Amino acid sequence: MITSVASKLDPETLYDVNERIGRGAFGEVFKGVDKKTKQMVAIKLIDLEEALDELEDIQQEINILSQCDSPYITKYYGSYLKGSQLWIVMEFMGGGSALEIRKAGRIEESFIAIILHEVLKGLEYLHSEGKLHRDIKDTREGLIRVLQQLLWAV
């Protein structure tokens, strides 16, 4: 059940939600700011009433994120339930998605090699922990961390 992985604190007292930066498998992703530390964060907002069929997958995503401890995986800061809306707060990865970078023009081979190396290190970590990443695509925000970005820029 989602309530077992989500805090009852009001997330609006903890975070400011700014512009939308993407859309995830289960909801929209916004740039946000931690009101206490002023740190930029990514906030995935999910309307649970619209995602009833995905509740198990959402809970699994939260469980996996909360267990990961790697420089190659997006850091998870917490989950909050406000009404029917679930907030998943993660590390903000600036730089845009790989798709946006590809649209900007040609990507140098040396840059692609660096990115793919980092992606593979993230996948290696996940696999060593017995976890699989089933949603790798070039529209993910950020550049280097695996869980909330990634690319295939060839």
Backbone as JSON, one array per atom type, in Angstrom:
{
  "sequence": "MITSVASKLDPETLYDVNERIGRGAFGEVFKGVDKKTKQMVAIKLIDLEEALDELEDIQQEINILSQCDSPYITKYYGSYLKGSQLWIVMEFMGGGSALEIRKAGRIEESFIAIILHEVLKGLEYLHSEGKLHRDIKDTREGLIRVLQQLLWAV",
  "N": [[0.84, -1.19, 0.0], [0.51, 2.25, -0.78], [0.49, 4.14, 1.29], [2.23, 3.11, 3.13], [4.76, 3.77, 2.27], [4.84, 6.47, 2.11], [5.15, 9.67, 3.59], [3.16, 11.38, 6.03], [3.41, 14.07, 6.34], [2.78, 17.44, 5.27], [3.67, 18.1, 2.08], [3.78, 20.59, 0.85], [4.57, 22.34, 2.78], [7.19, 21.85, 2.94], [8.41, 21.96, 0.43], [8.75, 24.03, -2.48], [7.02, 24.07, -5.51], [8.0, 24.38, -8.79], [8.51, 25.05, -12.24], [7.28, 22.73, -14.74], [9.22, 19.99, -15.75], [9.2, 17.64, -17.07], [7.73, 14.47, -17.96], [6.95, 11.57, -16.32], [6.78, 7.95, -16.09], [4.58, 7.57, -14.48], [3.56, 10.05, -13.82], [3.76, 13.69, -13.7], [6.8, 15.61, -13.74], [8.41, 18.01, -11.8], [10.48, 20.89, -11.33], [11.72, 21.73, -8.2], [12.11, 23.34, -4.95], [13.72, 22.82, -1.91], [12.45, 24.12, 0.95], [13.78, 24.55, 3.35], [16.58, 23.99, 3.03], [17.1, 25.21, 0.64], [17.86, 23.79, -1.54], [17.79, 22.57, -4.89], [15.35, 20.35, -6.17], [13.85, 17.46, -7.71], [10.49, 16.88, -8.31], [8.15, 14.45, -8.49], [4.86, 14.3, -9.33], [2.01, 12.48, -8.74], [-1.22, 11.59, -9.54], [-3.05, 9.58, -7.71], [-5.61, 8.59, -8.03], [-5.92, 8.5, -10.74], [-4.07, 6.65, -11.38], [-4.6, 4.06, -10.59], [-4.25, 1.45, -11.59], [-1.53, 1.25, -11.63], [-0.47, 1.25, -9.08], [1.02, -0.74, -7.68], [3.39, -0.84, -9.2], [4.29, 1.79, -8.82], [4.76, 1.81, -6.06], [6.8, -0.08, -6.01], [8.78, 1.3, -7.46], [9.34, 3.39, -5.66], [10.27, 1.89, -3.46], [12.6, 0.72, -4.58], [14.11, 3.02, -5.32], [14.51, 4.11, -2.76], [16.26, 2.32, -1.63], [18.61, 2.48, -3.03], [22.04, 3.36, -3.22], [24.24, 4.96, -4.67], [26.6, 6.76, -6.63], [25.78, 6.87, -9.21], [23.09, 6.72, -9.42], [20.01, 8.38, -9.2], [19.37, 10.29, -6.34], [17.08, 9.61, -3.73], [14.77, 11.43, -1.88], [12.36, 11.38, -0.46], [8.86, 10.5, 0.05], [5.54, 11.7, -0.17], [2.16, 11.93, 0.83], [-0.59, 13.67, -0.18], [-3.8, 14.24, 0.04], [-5.17, 12.78, -2.78], [-2.86, 12.86, -4.11], [0.4, 11.86, -4.8], [3.64, 12.67, -3.87], [6.85, 12.34, -5.03], [10.03, 12.89, -4.11], [13.13, 13.76, -5.38], [16.65, 13.85, -6.22], [17.62, 16.68, -8.09], [18.44, 16.77, -11.44], [20.12, 18.66, -13.49], [20.47, 19.99, -16.83], [18.9, 18.86, -18.75], [17.17, 16.44, -20.84], [18.5, 13.61, -22.64], [17.35, 13.48, -25.14], [16.66, 16.16, -25.61], [19.22, 17.24, -25.76], [20.21, 15.9, -27.99], [18.53, 16.99, -29.94], [19.55, 19.52, -30.07], [21.72, 19.39, -31.66], [24.6, 17.84, -33.2], [26.2, 15.33, -31.26], [29.27, 14.96, -29.78], [31.43, 12.16, -30.23], [33.18, 11.47, -28.13], [31.87, 12.58, -25.93], [29.51, 11.11, -25.91], [30.61, 8.62, -25.29], [31.46, 9.06, -22.65], [29.01, 9.53, -21.35], [27.64, 7.1, -21.84], [29.33, 5.38, -20.46], [28.86, 6.19, -17.8], [26.12, 5.6, -17.62], [26.19, 2.81, -17.95], [27.64, 2.14, -15.64], [25.75, 2.79, -13.72], [23.73, 0.93, -14.39], [25.17, -1.4, -13.93], [25.49, -1.22, -11.15], [22.75, -1.38, -10.34], [22.11, -3.98, -11.27], [23.91, -5.48, -9.77], [22.72, -5.28, -7.35], [20.55, -6.79, -7.71], [18.46, -5.63, -9.1], [16.39, -4.41, -11.77], [16.31, -2.1, -14.46], [13.64, -0.89, -16.12], [12.86, 1.15, -17.76], [14.4, 2.76, -19.58], [15.12, 5.53, -21.45], [15.46, 8.19, -23.87], [14.21, 10.53, -23.09], [14.36, 11.11, -20.47], [15.01, 13.26, -17.69], [18.06, 14.99, -16.87], [21.55, 13.99, -16.97], [23.62, 12.09, -16.18], [22.92, 10.31, -14.05], [21.21, 7.21, -13.53], [18.44, 6.39, -12.87], [16.58, 8.5, -13.34], [16.94, 9.57, -15.87], [18.82, 9.11, -18.74], [20.09, 7.77, -21.89], [20.16, 6.93, -25.36], [22.12, 7.84, -27.47], [23.08, 7.87, -30.5]],
  "CA": [[0.0, 0.0, 0.0], [1.28, 3.49, -0.93], [0.63, 4.84, 2.57], [3.36, 2.56, 3.88], [6.02, 4.35, 1.79], [4.69, 7.92, 2.0], [5.01, 10.43, 4.82], [1.91, 12.12, 6.18], [3.72, 15.5, 6.38], [2.3, 18.2, 4.12], [4.85, 18.43, 1.28], [3.79, 22.0, 0.48], [5.29, 23.08, 3.82], [8.61, 21.49, 2.81], [8.94, 22.2, -0.92], [8.08, 24.86, -3.47], [6.96, 23.44, -6.82], [8.2, 25.37, -9.85], [8.07, 24.67, -13.59], [7.29, 21.32, -15.15], [10.42, 19.66, -16.52], [9.05, 16.39, -17.79], [6.63, 13.57, -17.64], [7.46, 10.24, -16.04], [5.89, 6.84, -16.4], [3.37, 7.62, -13.67], [3.09, 11.4, -13.52], [4.56, 14.81, -14.18], [7.97, 15.93, -12.93], [8.6, 19.44, -11.66], [11.63, 21.4, -10.59], [11.26, 22.27, -6.93], [13.12, 23.83, -4.02], [13.56, 22.49, -0.5], [12.3, 25.41, 1.62], [14.73, 24.67, 4.46], [17.98, 24.01, 2.58], [17.16, 25.93, -0.64], [18.4, 22.86, -2.55], [16.89, 22.2, -5.99], [14.94, 18.96, -6.17], [12.86, 17.06, -8.71], [9.28, 16.41, -7.63], [7.22, 13.74, -9.36], [3.51, 14.36, -8.79], [1.19, 11.42, -9.3], [-2.6, 11.53, -9.07], [-3.27, 8.16, -7.48], [-6.93, 8.2, -8.54], [-5.74, 8.23, -12.17], [-3.02, 5.64, -11.54], [-4.98, 2.89, -9.78], [-3.68, 0.23, -12.16], [-0.07, 1.28, -11.51], [-0.06, 1.44, -7.69], [2.08, -1.68, -7.32], [4.62, -0.38, -9.87], [4.72, 3.02, -8.16], [5.34, 1.43, -4.77], [8.07, -0.74, -6.3], [9.74, 2.35, -7.82], [9.74, 4.06, -4.42], [11.09, 0.95, -2.68], [13.92, 0.59, -5.22], [14.82, 4.29, -5.16], [14.88, 4.32, -1.36], [17.33, 1.38, -1.28], [19.81, 2.71, -3.84], [23.08, 4.24, -2.69], [25.28, 4.95, -5.68], [26.75, 8.06, -7.31], [25.24, 6.74, -10.56], [21.64, 6.59, -9.31], [19.37, 9.56, -8.65], [19.09, 10.18, -4.91], [15.69, 9.68, -3.32], [14.66, 12.2, -0.64], [11.17, 11.04, 0.31], [7.54, 10.47, -0.59], [4.52, 12.35, 0.66], [0.81, 11.76, 0.33], [-1.47, 14.8, 0.12], [-5.05, 13.9, -0.64], [-4.93, 11.66, -3.7], [-1.63, 13.15, -4.86], [1.65, 11.36, -4.25], [4.83, 13.44, -4.21], [8.12, 11.62, -4.89], [11.05, 13.94, -4.17], [14.42, 13.18, -5.75], [17.73, 14.75, -6.62], [17.41, 17.37, -9.35], [19.53, 16.58, -12.4], [20.03, 19.69, -14.52], [21.09, 19.68, -18.11], [17.92, 18.39, -19.71], [17.2, 15.04, -21.23], [19.36, 13.29, -23.78], [16.6, 13.83, -26.35], [16.83, 17.6, -25.82], [20.61, 17.46, -26.18], [20.31, 15.43, -29.38], [17.84, 17.95, -30.81], [20.37, 20.73, -30.17], [22.75, 19.19, -32.68], [25.47, 16.66, -33.15], [26.88, 15.05, -29.99], [30.61, 14.42, -30.03], [31.6, 10.76, -29.85], [33.82, 11.38, -26.81], [30.84, 12.89, -24.95], [28.65, 9.93, -25.88], [31.33, 7.57, -24.57], [31.42, 9.38, -21.21], [27.64, 9.33, -20.87], [27.34, 5.67, -21.83], [30.1, 4.79, -19.36], [28.13, 6.48, -16.57], [24.88, 4.82, -17.69], [26.53, 1.4, -17.7], [28.0, 2.01, -14.22], [24.48, 2.76, -13.0], [23.09, -0.36, -14.63], [25.98, -2.39, -13.22], [25.1, -1.13, -9.74], [21.41, -1.94, -10.18], [22.15, -5.43, -11.46], [24.62, -6.08, -8.62], [21.76, -5.25, -6.24], [19.42, -7.63, -8.09], [17.37, -4.79, -9.59], [16.38, -4.16, -13.2], [15.73, -0.83, -14.89], [12.79, -1.24, -17.26], [12.32, 2.36, -18.39], [15.51, 3.57, -20.08], [14.76, 6.22, -22.69], [16.19, 9.44, -24.01], [13.46, 11.69, -22.64], [14.56, 11.28, -19.03], [15.73, 14.47, -17.3], [19.39, 14.79, -16.31], [22.5, 13.4, -17.89], [24.49, 11.01, -15.77], [22.31, 9.34, -13.15], [20.43, 6.27, -14.32], [17.02, 6.18, -12.66], [15.68, 9.54, -13.83], [17.39, 10.17, -17.12], [19.43, 8.12, -19.62], [20.02, 8.02, -23.3], [20.78, 6.14, -26.42], [22.42, 8.9, -28.45], [24.03, 7.33, -31.48]],
  "C": [[0.88, 1.25, 0.0], [1.48, 4.19, 0.41], [1.79, 4.31, 3.39], [4.69, 3.15, 3.44], [5.97, 5.88, 1.73], [4.49, 8.55, 3.37], [3.67, 11.16, 4.84], [2.15, 13.63, 6.29], [3.16, 16.18, 5.14], [3.5, 18.64, 3.29], [4.92, 19.91, 0.89], [4.44, 22.87, 1.55], [6.79, 22.85, 3.71], [9.22, 21.93, 1.49], [8.09, 23.21, -1.68], [8.13, 24.11, -4.79], [7.04, 24.53, -7.88], [7.76, 24.79, -11.19], [8.16, 23.16, -13.84], [8.51, 21.07, -16.02], [10.29, 18.34, -17.27], [7.83, 15.62, -17.35], [7.24, 12.19, -17.45], [6.44, 9.18, -16.4], [4.56, 6.97, -15.67], [2.85, 9.02, -13.4], [4.0, 12.46, -14.1], [5.69, 15.1, -13.2], [8.19, 17.44, -12.97], [9.93, 19.74, -10.99], [11.06, 22.0, -9.31], [12.43, 22.75, -6.09], [12.74, 23.39, -2.61], [13.54, 23.82, 0.26], [13.34, 25.62, 2.72], [16.16, 24.85, 3.96], [18.2, 24.84, 1.32], [17.76, 25.08, -1.77], [17.34, 22.59, -3.61], [16.59, 20.71, -5.9], [14.04, 18.72, -7.39], [11.68, 16.47, -7.94], [8.37, 15.76, -8.65], [5.86, 13.75, -8.66], [2.64, 13.35, -9.52], [-0.21, 11.5, -8.69], [-2.96, 10.05, -8.94], [-4.64, 7.69, -7.97], [-6.86, 7.88, -10.03], [-4.75, 7.1, -12.42], [-3.33, 4.36, -10.76], [-4.35, 1.6, -10.28], [-2.18, 0.14, -11.97], [0.41, 1.36, -10.07], [1.08, 0.51, -7.27], [3.42, -1.26, -7.94], [5.17, 0.88, -9.21], [5.38, 2.69, -6.83], [6.69, 0.75, -4.98], [9.15, 0.29, -6.67], [10.26, 3.05, -6.57], [10.64, 3.15, -3.59], [12.49, 0.83, -3.27], [14.73, 1.87, -5.05], [15.33, 4.46, -3.73], [16.02, 3.4, -0.92], [18.64, 1.65, -2.01], [20.76, 3.7, -3.17], [24.27, 4.16, -3.63], [25.39, 6.34, -6.3], [26.16, 8.04, -8.72], [23.72, 6.64, -10.59], [21.09, 7.86, -8.66], [19.03, 9.34, -7.18], [17.6, 10.42, -4.64], [15.62, 10.41, -1.98], [13.41, 11.89, 0.17], [9.92, 11.05, -0.53], [6.52, 11.01, 0.39], [3.17, 12.15, 0.0], [-0.03, 12.95, 0.79], [-2.75, 14.6, -0.67], [-4.81, 12.68, -1.51], [-3.64, 11.85, -4.49], [-0.4, 12.65, -4.09], [2.79, 12.22, -4.77], [6.03, 12.53, -4.0], [9.21, 12.66, -5.13], [12.41, 13.29, -4.35], [15.43, 14.28, -6.04], [17.38, 15.39, -7.97], [18.64, 17.2, -10.22], [19.34, 17.6, -13.52], [20.63, 19.22, -15.83], [20.11, 19.18, -19.15], [18.07, 16.92, -20.02], [18.14, 14.85, -22.41], [18.66, 13.64, -25.09], [16.76, 15.32, -26.65], [18.24, 17.92, -26.31], [20.79, 17.04, -27.63], [19.66, 16.42, -30.34], [18.67, 19.21, -31.03], [21.46, 20.59, -31.23], [23.57, 17.94, -32.43], [26.15, 16.55, -31.78], [28.22, 14.4, -30.32], [30.72, 12.99, -29.49], [32.22, 10.62, -28.46], [32.82, 11.67, -25.69], [29.88, 11.71, -24.8], [29.31, 8.82, -25.09], [31.29, 7.82, -23.06], [30.03, 9.09, -20.65], [27.32, 7.84, -20.79], [28.11, 4.95, -20.73], [29.35, 4.97, -18.04], [26.82, 5.68, -16.51], [25.16, 3.36, -17.34], [26.95, 1.17, -16.26], [26.72, 1.98, -13.37], [23.76, 1.44, -13.17], [23.84, -1.48, -13.93], [25.62, -2.4, -11.74], [23.73, -1.77, -9.52], [21.41, -3.45, -10.28], [22.87, -6.12, -10.31], [23.73, -6.14, -7.39], [20.52, -6.1, -6.56], [18.22, -6.84, -8.59], [17.51, -4.59, -11.1], [15.79, -2.79, -13.46], [14.96, -1.11, -16.16], [12.31, -0.02, -18.04], [13.44, 3.29, -18.85], [15.08, 4.19, -21.4], [15.41, 7.59, -22.7], [15.41, 10.68, -23.58], [13.61, 11.93, -21.14], [15.37, 12.53, -18.74], [17.08, 14.11, -16.7], [20.29, 14.09, -17.3], [23.14, 12.13, -17.39], [23.79, 9.96, -14.93], [21.31, 8.47, -13.9], [18.93, 6.34, -14.08], [16.11, 7.27, -13.21], [16.21, 10.26, -15.04], [17.74, 9.06, -18.1], [19.24, 8.39, -21.1], [20.53, 6.87, -24.14], [21.01, 7.13, -27.54], [23.49, 8.4, -29.41], [23.91, 8.12, -32.76]]
}
